[in-house]
Coordinates of C-alpha atoms and ligand atoms in Angstrom, one line a residue:
M1 CA 128.7 95.1 96.4
A2 CA 131.1 92.9 98.4
E3 CA 134.1 94.5 96.9
P4 CA 134.1 97.8 98.8
L5 CA 133.7 96.0 102.1
F6 CA 136.9 94.0 101.6
R7 CA 138.8 96.8 100.2
R8 CA 138.2 99.1 103.1
G9 CA 140.6 99.9 106.0
P10 CA 143.4 97.6 107.3
L11 CA 142.4 94.8 105.0
R12 CA 143.0 96.9 101.9
F13 CA 146.3 98.0 103.4
F14 CA 147.3 94.4 104.0
R15 CA 146.3 93.3 100.5
E16 CA 148.3 96.0 98.9
L17 CA 151.5 94.9 100.7
G18 CA 153.9 92.5 99.0
T19 CA 154.1 88.8 100.2
R20 CA 157.3 89.4 102.1
S21 CA 155.9 92.3 104.0
Q22 CA 152.7 90.4 104.7
V23 CA 154.8 87.5 106.2
A24 CA 156.8 89.9 108.2
L25 CA 153.7 91.6 109.5
C26 CA 152.4 88.3 110.8
Q27 CA 155.7 87.7 112.6
L28 CA 156.0 91.2 113.9
P29 CA 154.0 90.9 117.2
L30 CA 156.1 88.0 118.4
T31 CA 159.3 89.6 117.3
L32 CA 158.4 92.8 119.2
V33 CA 157.9 90.8 122.4
V34 CA 161.1 88.9 122.0
A35 CA 163.0 92.1 121.1
A36 CA 161.6 93.7 124.3
L37 CA 162.7 90.6 126.2
A38 CA 166.2 90.7 124.7
V39 CA 166.6 94.4 125.6
A40 CA 165.4 93.8 129.2
T41 CA 167.6 90.7 129.7
P42 CA 170.9 92.4 130.6
F43 CA 169.1 94.5 133.3
A44 CA 166.5 92.2 134.6
W45 CA 168.0 88.7 134.2
P46 CA 171.8 89.2 133.5
S47 CA 172.5 85.6 134.3
L48 CA 170.5 84.6 131.2
L49 CA 173.2 86.2 129.0
Q50 CA 175.4 83.2 129.9
N51 CA 172.7 80.8 128.8
P52 CA 173.4 79.5 125.3
V53 CA 170.0 77.9 124.8
Y54 CA 168.2 81.2 125.7
L55 CA 170.6 83.2 123.5
A56 CA 170.0 80.6 120.7
G57 CA 166.2 81.3 121.0
I58 CA 166.8 85.1 120.7
V59 CA 169.1 84.6 117.7
L60 CA 166.7 82.2 116.0
H61 CA 163.9 84.7 116.4
A62 CA 166.0 87.4 114.8
A63 CA 166.9 85.1 112.0
L64 CA 163.3 84.2 111.4
F65 CA 162.2 87.8 111.3
A66 CA 165.0 88.5 108.8
A67 CA 163.9 85.5 106.7
C68 CA 160.5 87.0 106.4
F69 CA 162.0 89.7 104.3
L70 CA 164.8 87.9 102.7
V71 CA 163.2 84.8 101.4
P72 CA 161.5 85.3 98.0
W73 CA 158.2 83.7 99.1
E74 CA 156.3 84.9 96.1
R75 CA 158.6 83.0 93.8
L76 CA 158.6 79.7 95.7
P77 CA 156.1 77.0 94.8
H78 CA 153.3 76.7 97.4
R79 CA 154.6 79.8 99.2
P80 CA 156.0 77.9 102.2
Y81 CA 156.0 80.8 104.6
L82 CA 154.1 78.8 107.2
L83 CA 157.5 77.4 107.9
I84 CA 158.1 80.6 110.0
P85 CA 155.4 79.9 112.6
V86 CA 156.5 76.2 112.7
L87 CA 160.0 77.3 113.4
D88 CA 158.6 79.8 115.9
F89 CA 157.7 76.8 118.1
L90 CA 161.4 75.9 118.2
A91 CA 162.6 79.4 118.9
I92 CA 160.0 79.8 121.7
G93 CA 161.0 76.3 123.1
L94 CA 164.7 77.4 123.2
L95 CA 163.8 80.8 124.8
R96 CA 161.4 79.3 127.4
N97 CA 163.5 76.3 128.4
G98 CA 166.7 78.4 128.4
A99 CA 165.0 81.0 130.7
M100 CA 163.8 78.2 133.1
P101 CA 163.2 78.6 135.9
L102 CA 163.5 82.4 135.8
L103 CA 160.8 82.9 133.1
P104 CA 158.4 79.9 133.0
G105 CA 155.6 82.1 131.6
L106 CA 157.4 82.5 128.3
A107 CA 155.6 79.4 127.1
V108 CA 152.6 81.5 126.5
L109 CA 154.4 83.1 123.5
V110 CA 153.3 80.0 121.5
V111 CA 149.9 81.6 121.1
F112 CA 151.4 83.8 118.3
P113 CA 152.4 80.9 116.0
V114 CA 149.2 79.0 116.9
I115 CA 147.1 82.0 115.9
W116 CA 149.0 82.5 112.7
L117 CA 148.8 78.8 111.7
S118 CA 145.1 78.5 112.5
A119 CA 144.0 81.8 110.9
S120 CA 146.0 81.1 107.7
G121 CA 143.2 78.6 106.7
M122 CA 145.9 76.4 105.1
L123 CA 147.0 73.0 106.3
A124 CA 143.9 72.7 108.4
R125 CA 144.6 69.4 110.1
S126 CA 148.4 69.9 110.4
S127 CA 147.8 73.3 112.0
L128 CA 145.6 71.6 114.7
V129 CA 148.2 68.9 115.3
L130 CA 151.0 71.5 115.5
S131 CA 149.0 73.6 117.9
F132 CA 148.9 70.7 120.3
V133 CA 152.3 69.0 119.6
G134 CA 154.3 72.2 119.4
P135 CA 153.4 73.5 122.9
M136 CA 153.7 69.9 124.2
L137 CA 157.3 69.6 122.9
I138 CA 158.1 73.0 124.5
M139 CA 156.8 71.9 127.9
L140 CA 158.4 68.4 127.7
P141 CA 162.2 68.9 128.2
P142 CA 162.1 70.1 131.9
V143 CA 159.6 67.4 132.7
L144 CA 161.7 64.7 131.0
G145 CA 164.6 66.0 133.1
R146 CA 162.7 65.0 136.2
F147 CA 161.7 61.6 134.8
P148 CA 160.7 59.2 136.4
N149 CA 160.0 61.3 139.5
L150 CA 157.0 63.1 137.9
T151 CA 154.5 65.1 139.9
A152 CA 150.8 65.5 139.0
S153 CA 151.6 69.1 138.1
D154 CA 154.3 68.0 135.6
V155 CA 151.7 65.8 133.8
T156 CA 149.2 68.6 133.9
T157 CA 151.7 71.1 132.4
V158 CA 152.6 68.7 129.6
F159 CA 149.0 68.1 128.6
L160 CA 146.9 71.0 129.9
F161 CA 148.9 73.8 128.2
P162 CA 148.9 72.1 124.8
L163 CA 145.2 71.4 125.2
M164 CA 144.6 75.1 125.8
M165 CA 146.5 76.0 122.7
L166 CA 144.5 73.4 120.7
A167 CA 141.3 75.0 122.0
V168 CA 142.7 78.5 120.9
S169 CA 143.5 77.0 117.5
L170 CA 140.0 75.4 117.2
A171 CA 138.3 78.7 118.2
I172 CA 140.3 80.6 115.6
R173 CA 139.6 78.0 113.0
F174 CA 135.8 78.1 113.6
A175 CA 135.8 81.9 113.6
S176 CA 137.8 82.0 110.3
I177 CA 135.5 79.3 108.7
N178 CA 132.6 81.4 109.7
L179 CA 134.2 84.5 108.2
R180 CA 135.1 82.6 105.0
L181 CA 131.5 81.4 104.7
Q182 CA 130.3 85.0 105.1
Q183 CA 132.8 86.1 102.5
R184 CA 131.6 83.4 100.1
E185 CA 128.0 84.4 100.8
L186 CA 128.8 88.0 100.0
A187 CA 130.7 87.0 96.9
K188 CA 127.6 85.0 95.8
K189 CA 125.3 87.9 96.4
D190 CA 127.8 90.1 94.6
R191 CA 127.7 87.9 91.6
E192 CA 123.9 87.7 91.7
L193 CA 123.7 91.5 91.9
R194 CA 126.0 91.9 88.9
R195 CA 123.8 89.4 87.0
L196 CA 120.6 91.3 87.9
L197 CA 122.3 94.6 87.0
H198 CA 123.3 93.2 83.6
Q199 CA 119.8 91.9 83.1
S200 CA 118.2 95.2 84.0
R201 CA 120.6 97.0 81.6
E202 CA 119.6 94.6 78.9
R203 CA 115.9 95.2 79.6
E204 CA 116.5 99.0 79.7
K205 CA 118.0 98.7 76.2
L206 CA 115.1 96.6 75.0
L207 CA 112.6 99.1 76.5
E208 CA 114.5 102.0 74.8
T209 CA 114.4 100.2 71.4
V210 CA 110.7 99.5 71.7
L211 CA 109.9 103.0 72.8
D212 CA 112.0 104.5 70.0
A213 CA 110.3 102.2 67.5
T214 CA 106.8 103.7 68.3
D215 CA 105.3 106.6 66.5
V216 CA 104.3 108.5 69.6
G217 CA 106.4 110.4 72.0
I218 CA 106.5 108.8 75.5
A219 CA 107.9 110.2 78.7
A220 CA 107.9 109.0 82.3
V221 CA 108.6 111.7 84.8
D222 CA 109.0 111.6 88.6
R223 CA 107.0 113.7 91.0
S224 CA 109.2 116.8 90.5
G225 CA 108.9 116.5 86.7
H226 CA 112.4 115.1 86.0
F227 CA 112.5 112.7 83.1
L228 CA 112.9 109.0 84.1
V229 CA 112.5 107.6 80.6
S230 CA 111.8 109.3 77.2
N231 CA 112.0 108.2 73.6
I232 CA 113.2 109.9 70.4
R233 CA 109.8 111.3 69.5
Q234 CA 109.4 112.9 72.9
R235 CA 112.8 114.5 72.5
D236 CA 111.8 115.8 69.1
F237 CA 108.8 117.4 70.8
R238 CA 111.1 119.0 73.4
R239 CA 113.4 120.2 70.6
A240 CA 110.4 121.7 68.7
T241 CA 109.3 123.6 71.9
R242 CA 112.9 124.6 72.4
A243 CA 112.7 123.7 76.1
D244 CA 115.4 125.5 77.9
D245 CA 114.5 124.1 81.3
A246 CA 116.2 121.6 83.4
V247 CA 112.9 120.6 85.0
P248 CA 110.1 120.2 82.5
G249 CA 107.2 122.4 83.1
Q250 CA 109.4 125.3 84.2
G251 CA 111.4 127.8 82.2
H252 CA 110.5 129.0 78.7
Q253 CA 108.8 126.6 76.3
L254 CA 107.0 127.2 73.0
I255 CA 103.8 125.3 73.8
F256 CA 100.7 127.1 72.6
G257 CA 97.0 126.8 73.3
P258 CA 94.2 126.0 70.7
D259 CA 94.6 129.5 69.1
R260 CA 98.2 128.6 68.2
R261 CA 99.4 132.0 69.5
T262 CA 98.8 132.1 73.2
L263 CA 101.7 130.5 75.2
L264 CA 100.3 128.0 77.7
P265 CA 101.0 129.0 81.3
P266 CA 103.5 126.6 82.9
E267 CA 100.8 124.9 85.0
K268 CA 98.7 124.1 81.9
R269 CA 101.6 122.3 80.1
P270 CA 101.0 118.6 79.7
I271 CA 103.8 117.5 82.0
S272 CA 102.9 120.0 84.7
R273 CA 99.3 118.8 84.6
A274 CA 100.4 115.2 84.7
V275 CA 102.8 115.8 87.6
A276 CA 99.9 117.5 89.5
G277 CA 98.2 114.1 89.4
E278 CA 95.8 114.8 86.5
S279 CA 94.8 112.0 84.2
F280 CA 93.8 113.3 80.7
A281 CA 93.5 112.3 77.1
D282 CA 93.2 114.2 73.8
Y283 CA 94.7 117.4 75.3
L284 CA 95.6 119.3 72.2
V285 CA 98.6 121.7 72.3
W286 CA 100.7 123.4 69.6
A287 CA 104.4 122.9 69.8
G288 CA 106.9 125.3 68.2
E289 CA 106.3 128.3 66.0
G290 CA 105.8 129.3 62.4
N291 CA 106.0 126.7 59.7
E292 CA 107.5 124.2 62.1
Q293 CA 104.5 124.4 64.4
R294 CA 102.9 121.0 65.1
A295 CA 99.6 120.0 66.6
V296 CA 100.2 117.5 69.4
S297 CA 97.6 115.5 71.2
T298 CA 98.7 114.6 74.7
A299 CA 97.5 112.1 77.2
A300 CA 98.7 111.3 80.8
R301 CA 98.3 108.7 83.4
P302 CA 99.6 109.0 87.0
L303 CA 102.2 106.6 88.3
M304 CA 101.3 105.2 91.6
S305 CA 103.4 103.4 94.2
E306 CA 102.2 100.2 95.9
D307 CA 100.8 102.2 98.8
G308 CA 98.8 104.3 96.4
S309 CA 100.8 107.5 96.6
L310 CA 101.7 109.5 93.4
T311 CA 105.2 108.9 92.3
G312 CA 105.1 110.5 88.9
A313 CA 103.4 110.2 85.5
V314 CA 103.5 108.9 82.0
V315 CA 102.8 111.4 79.3
V316 CA 102.2 110.4 75.7
Y317 CA 102.5 112.7 72.7
S318 CA 101.0 112.1 69.2
D319 CA 101.6 114.4 66.3
V320 CA 98.1 115.1 64.9
T321 CA 99.0 118.0 62.6
G322 CA 97.8 116.3 59.5
W323 CA 94.5 115.3 61.1
V324 CA 93.9 118.8 62.5
E325 CA 94.7 120.4 59.1
A326 CA 92.3 118.0 57.3
L327 CA 89.6 118.7 59.9
T328 CA 90.2 122.5 59.5
A329 CA 90.0 122.2 55.7
N330 CA 86.8 120.1 56.0
Q331 CA 85.3 122.7 58.3
E332 CA 86.2 125.5 56.0
L333 CA 84.6 123.7 53.1
V334 CA 81.4 123.0 55.0
S335 CA 81.2 126.5 56.2
N336 CA 81.8 128.0 52.7
V337 CA 79.3 125.7 51.1
S338 CA 76.7 126.3 53.7
H339 CA 77.2 130.0 53.4
E340 CA 76.8 129.8 49.6
F341 CA 73.5 127.8 50.1
K342 CA 72.0 130.3 52.4
T343 CA 71.4 133.2 50.0
P344 CA 69.5 131.2 47.3
L345 CA 67.6 129.3 50.0
N346 CA 66.5 132.6 51.6
S347 CA 65.5 133.8 48.2
I348 CA 63.4 130.7 47.6
I349 CA 61.7 130.9 51.0
G350 CA 61.0 134.6 50.7
N351 CA 59.5 134.2 47.3
V352 CA 57.4 131.2 48.2
D353 CA 56.2 133.1 51.3
L354 CA 55.2 136.0 49.1
V355 CA 53.2 133.8 46.7
L356 CA 51.6 132.0 49.6
D357 CA 50.6 135.3 51.2
D358 CA 47.8 135.4 48.7
V359 CA 46.8 131.8 49.0
S360 CA 43.2 132.4 47.8
A361 CA 44.4 133.4 44.4
L362 CA 46.1 130.1 43.9
P363 CA 44.5 126.8 42.8
P364 CA 44.4 124.5 45.8
Q365 CA 46.8 122.0 44.2
V366 CA 49.4 124.6 43.5
S367 CA 49.2 126.0 47.0
R368 CA 49.6 122.5 48.5
R369 CA 52.7 122.0 46.3
L370 CA 54.1 125.4 47.3
E371 CA 53.6 124.6 51.0
V372 CA 55.7 121.4 50.5
V373 CA 58.4 123.5 48.8
Q374 CA 58.2 126.0 51.7
R375 CA 58.5 123.2 54.4
N376 CA 61.4 121.6 52.6
A377 CA 63.2 124.8 51.9
E378 CA 62.9 125.7 55.6
R379 CA 64.2 122.3 56.6
L380 CA 67.1 122.8 54.2
L381 CA 67.8 126.3 55.7
A382 CA 67.7 124.8 59.3
L383 CA 70.2 122.1 58.1
V384 CA 72.5 124.7 56.5
S385 CA 72.4 126.7 59.7
D386 CA 73.3 123.7 61.8
L387 CA 76.1 122.9 59.4
T388 CA 77.5 126.4 59.6
A389 CA 77.3 126.3 63.4
S390 CA 78.9 122.9 63.7
A391 CA 81.7 123.9 61.3
S392 CA 82.4 127.1 63.2
T393 CA 85.3 126.7 65.7
A394 CA 84.6 130.2 66.9
L395 CA 81.1 129.6 68.3
N396 CA 80.9 132.6 70.5
V397 CA 79.0 132.7 73.8
H398 CA 78.4 135.8 75.9
P399 CA 77.4 134.5 79.3
K400 CA 75.7 136.7 81.9
R401 CA 73.5 136.3 84.9
T402 CA 70.4 134.6 83.3
D403 CA 67.2 133.3 84.6
L404 CA 67.0 129.8 83.2
A405 CA 63.3 129.4 84.3
S406 CA 62.3 132.1 81.7
L407 CA 64.3 130.3 79.0
V408 CA 62.5 127.0 79.9
E409 CA 59.2 128.8 79.7
T410 CA 60.0 130.2 76.2
S411 CA 61.2 126.9 75.0
V412 CA 58.0 125.1 76.2
G413 CA 55.9 127.8 74.6
S414 CA 57.5 127.4 71.2
A415 CA 57.5 123.6 71.3
Q416 CA 53.9 123.3 72.6
A417 CA 52.3 123.1 69.1
Q418 CA 54.8 120.5 67.9
A419 CA 54.1 118.5 71.1
E420 CA 50.3 118.6 70.7
Q421 CA 50.6 117.5 67.2
A422 CA 52.7 114.5 68.3
H423 CA 50.3 113.8 71.2
I424 CA 52.9 114.5 73.8
E425 CA 52.3 116.0 77.2
L426 CA 55.0 118.6 77.6
T427 CA 55.6 119.9 81.2
A428 CA 58.2 121.9 83.0
D429 CA 59.0 121.7 86.7
V430 CA 61.5 124.5 87.2
P431 CA 61.7 126.9 90.2
S432 CA 61.5 130.5 89.2
P433 CA 63.8 132.4 89.1
L434 CA 66.7 130.0 88.4
W435 CA 69.9 131.9 88.0
A436 CA 72.9 130.7 86.0
Y437 CA 75.8 132.2 84.3
A438 CA 74.7 131.6 80.7
D439 CA 74.3 133.2 77.3
P440 CA 70.4 133.3 77.0
I441 CA 70.4 133.0 73.2
R442 CA 72.8 130.0 73.0
I443 CA 71.3 128.1 76.0
G444 CA 67.8 128.8 74.6
Q445 CA 69.0 127.2 71.4
A446 CA 70.5 124.2 73.3
L447 CA 67.2 123.8 75.2
D448 CA 65.1 124.1 72.1
N449 CA 67.2 121.4 70.5
L450 CA 66.8 119.0 73.4
V451 CA 63.1 119.6 73.7
S452 CA 62.5 119.2 70.0
N453 CA 64.6 116.0 69.9
A454 CA 62.6 114.7 72.9
I455 CA 59.4 115.2 71.0
K456 CA 60.8 114.1 67.7
Y457 CA 62.1 110.8 69.1
S458 CA 58.8 110.0 70.8
P459 CA 56.8 108.9 67.7
D460 CA 54.1 107.2 69.7
G461 CA 53.3 110.1 71.9
G462 CA 54.2 110.1 75.6
R463 CA 55.5 112.7 78.1
V464 CA 58.4 115.2 77.9
R465 CA 59.4 116.8 81.2
I466 CA 61.9 119.6 81.9
S467 CA 63.2 119.7 85.4
A468 CA 65.9 121.5 87.3
E469 CA 68.3 121.2 90.2
A470 CA 70.6 123.8 91.7
G471 CA 73.8 123.3 93.7
S472 CA 75.9 126.0 95.4
D473 CA 78.0 126.6 92.3
W474 CA 76.2 124.8 89.5
V475 CA 72.7 124.5 88.0
Q476 CA 71.3 121.5 86.1
L477 CA 68.5 121.3 83.5
S478 CA 67.2 117.9 82.5
V479 CA 65.0 117.1 79.6
S480 CA 63.4 113.6 79.9
D481 CA 61.1 111.8 77.5
T482 CA 59.3 108.5 77.4
G483 CA 60.2 107.9 73.7
M484 CA 62.1 105.4 71.7
G485 CA 65.4 105.9 73.6
I486 CA 68.8 104.7 72.4
S487 CA 71.1 101.9 73.3
S488 CA 73.8 102.7 75.9
D489 CA 76.5 102.3 73.2
D490 CA 74.8 104.9 71.1
A491 CA 74.2 107.1 74.1
A492 CA 78.0 107.5 74.3
R493 CA 78.1 108.6 70.7
V494 CA 75.1 110.9 70.4
F495 CA 77.2 114.0 70.8
R496 CA 79.4 113.2 67.8
R497 CA 78.9 115.2 64.6
F498 CA 76.6 113.4 62.0
F499 CA 75.7 110.6 64.4
R500 CA 72.2 109.1 64.0
S501 CA 71.0 106.0 65.6
D502 CA 69.8 103.1 63.4
A503 CA 66.4 103.4 65.1
A504 CA 66.1 107.0 64.1
R505 CA 67.1 106.2 60.5
D506 CA 64.7 103.2 60.3
A507 CA 61.8 105.3 61.6
A508 CA 62.7 107.9 58.9
I509 CA 62.7 110.7 61.5
P510 CA 64.3 113.6 59.7
G511 CA 67.6 115.0 61.1
A512 CA 71.3 115.4 60.2
G513 CA 72.9 114.4 63.4
L514 CA 74.3 117.8 64.2
G515 CA 71.9 119.3 66.8
L516 CA 73.5 117.5 69.8
S517 CA 77.1 118.2 68.8
I518 CA 76.2 121.9 68.5
T519 CA 74.4 121.7 71.9
K520 CA 77.5 120.1 73.5
M521 CA 79.7 122.8 72.0
I522 CA 77.5 125.5 73.4
V523 CA 77.4 124.0 76.9
E524 CA 81.2 123.4 76.9
R525 CA 81.9 127.0 75.9
H526 CA 80.0 127.9 79.1
G527 CA 82.4 125.7 81.0
G528 CA 79.5 123.2 81.6
T529 CA 78.9 119.6 80.7
I530 CA 76.1 117.6 79.0
T531 CA 75.2 113.9 79.6
C532 CA 72.8 111.4 78.1
V533 CA 71.2 108.5 80.0
S534 CA 69.1 106.3 77.8
G535 CA 68.0 102.7 77.0
Q536 CA 66.4 101.3 73.9
G537 CA 62.7 101.8 74.2
E538 CA 63.0 103.3 77.7
G539 CA 63.1 107.0 76.9
S540 CA 66.1 109.3 77.4
T541 CA 67.3 112.0 79.8
F542 CA 69.7 114.7 78.7
T543 CA 71.2 116.8 81.5
L544 CA 73.1 119.9 81.1
T545 CA 75.1 121.4 83.9
L546 CA 76.1 125.1 83.9
P547 CA 78.0 127.2 86.3
A548 CA 75.8 129.2 88.7
D549 CA 78.2 132.1 88.9
G550 CA 80.7 133.7 86.5
P551 CA 84.2 134.8 87.4
P552 CA 84.4 137.6 90.0
P553 CA 84.2 141.0 88.5
S554 CA 87.5 142.7 87.8
F555 CA 87.8 146.3 88.6
Ligands
LIG1 P1 69.2 114.8 64.6 O1 68.2 114.8 65.7 O2 69.1 116.0 63.7 O3 69.4 113.5 64.0 P2 70.9 115.2 66.9 O4 72.4 115.5 67.0 O5 70.0 116.1 67.6 O6 70.6 115.1 65.4 O7 70.7 113.8 67.5 C1 71.6 112.8 67.1 C2 71.0 111.4 67.2 O8 70.8 111.1 68.6 C3 69.6 111.3 66.6 O9 69.7 111.0 65.3 C4 69.0 110.2 67.4 O10 69.3 109.0 66.9 C5 69.6 110.4 68.8 N1 68.7 111.2 69.7 C6 68.8 112.5 70.0 N2 67.9 112.8 71.0 C7 67.2 111.7 71.2 C8 66.1 111.4 72.1 N3 65.6 112.3 72.9 N4 65.7 110.1 72.1 C9 66.2 109.2 71.4 N5 67.3 109.4 70.5 C10 67.7 110.6 70.5

């Protein structure tokens, strides 16, 4: 940092000169004044041309200036060029005393060697002594000539003028010490900065190594989406998407949505979402095309400055192709097996129904056994339907303007018998009509599932209540029960496929753990959400939120 400061302007120019030129440059101001004096002498003070002392002063000056160039200072030990200002005192003494009484003011020329000596920073004490003694010796000869008849002015001249020069020397000395201290301070800071720079480069290298050693792609971007840091995996991802953009999020990129074919619009790409300040996890995108296509799960967290403003984001990429393929294979298997089960099951149920149609013709024991077969076959069919639905990634919903109040009414009607059997008071408190943008069949299915669960998981009887709330652009339906409830840990997992609470298992309440995952899928396909609030032994409340209106009609 300090370097450029010292290299700038005249200093730089001075440094680049050779030693001889530097010495000559220091002598130049005095030489110029003396040269001017020499030129003016024949015209202004012709009598001085006869004065050998004065002329000796001029000649000595010329010789000193020539010596600046001619002496090989750089080769001499200790570079004794300070001899020049010392000899300047002699030259000025000759000049001044030779020009007396015509030019008494010439004594002031000693300021030049005094400045040079003091600013050189060398021979500190000697330069102070010389700054006093030199001028004193210059002032002394005329005064000595008048000895012993000295006046007060003679004594003042001999001491006051050298004292002034000593003061000049001291002032310059202090100023140059100050300057040198500042230089040292700057040099220290410069060293410190270099050390920090070195340290930060080392850390950067370490960070890069750590990042490259991880299995996930990581990128940090600034607010405009420029990469600040990225690792090898992330660069692989960019290569797979063949990004041809300078700024991520813009330009053409092969990043596809869940169907693996539809290109994501730029604003839906992970980095664009992250730069917009979104924080997300498990955002699945497909990178690249054909056999090279990879499933990538992305997550992002915003980067905040100390004052809380958004400065960028960190985006993480994990290749989940293997996992997604295994899941798809699993779903295909479940869906094929369930499909194969359906036909024989329907045949069993149909035939048992036919036999039971004429129940009076059967011995009572046989009819009871057949009823058990019928019940279990129906349960098996319901389970197979749930399995098919949960394995289906293409669960279609066809939302339209729907009155949820009538769906609630139907659901209450069909669950009433089950509720009565379980000694449950089933009520609904829903304003009619209650419009929402929903698929009546699918939302009816979701509602039936929630109500049937509420009854099923209230083995000791109690109350089940359906209530509603409507906002300007959303509608909420809540199903609450006073049943066995679930712990808050389990409440966070109820929507996972095949999840069943220990309490449900222990109480041998039948179920496969699929109903809520299907319900969640249905609600999410509507652009809605579902939540569960529950506590062990405190009952549960499931709330689904649906959009009140669909997208505006397109003409
Ligand atoms: P199933 O009821 O067939 O087991 P679900 O997906 O509908 O499957 O429910 C998953 C699990 O969530 C249940 O096994 C049960 O442990 C818990 N659960 C669901 N609804 C309730 C409820 N209303 N009260 C208490 N637990 C519930």
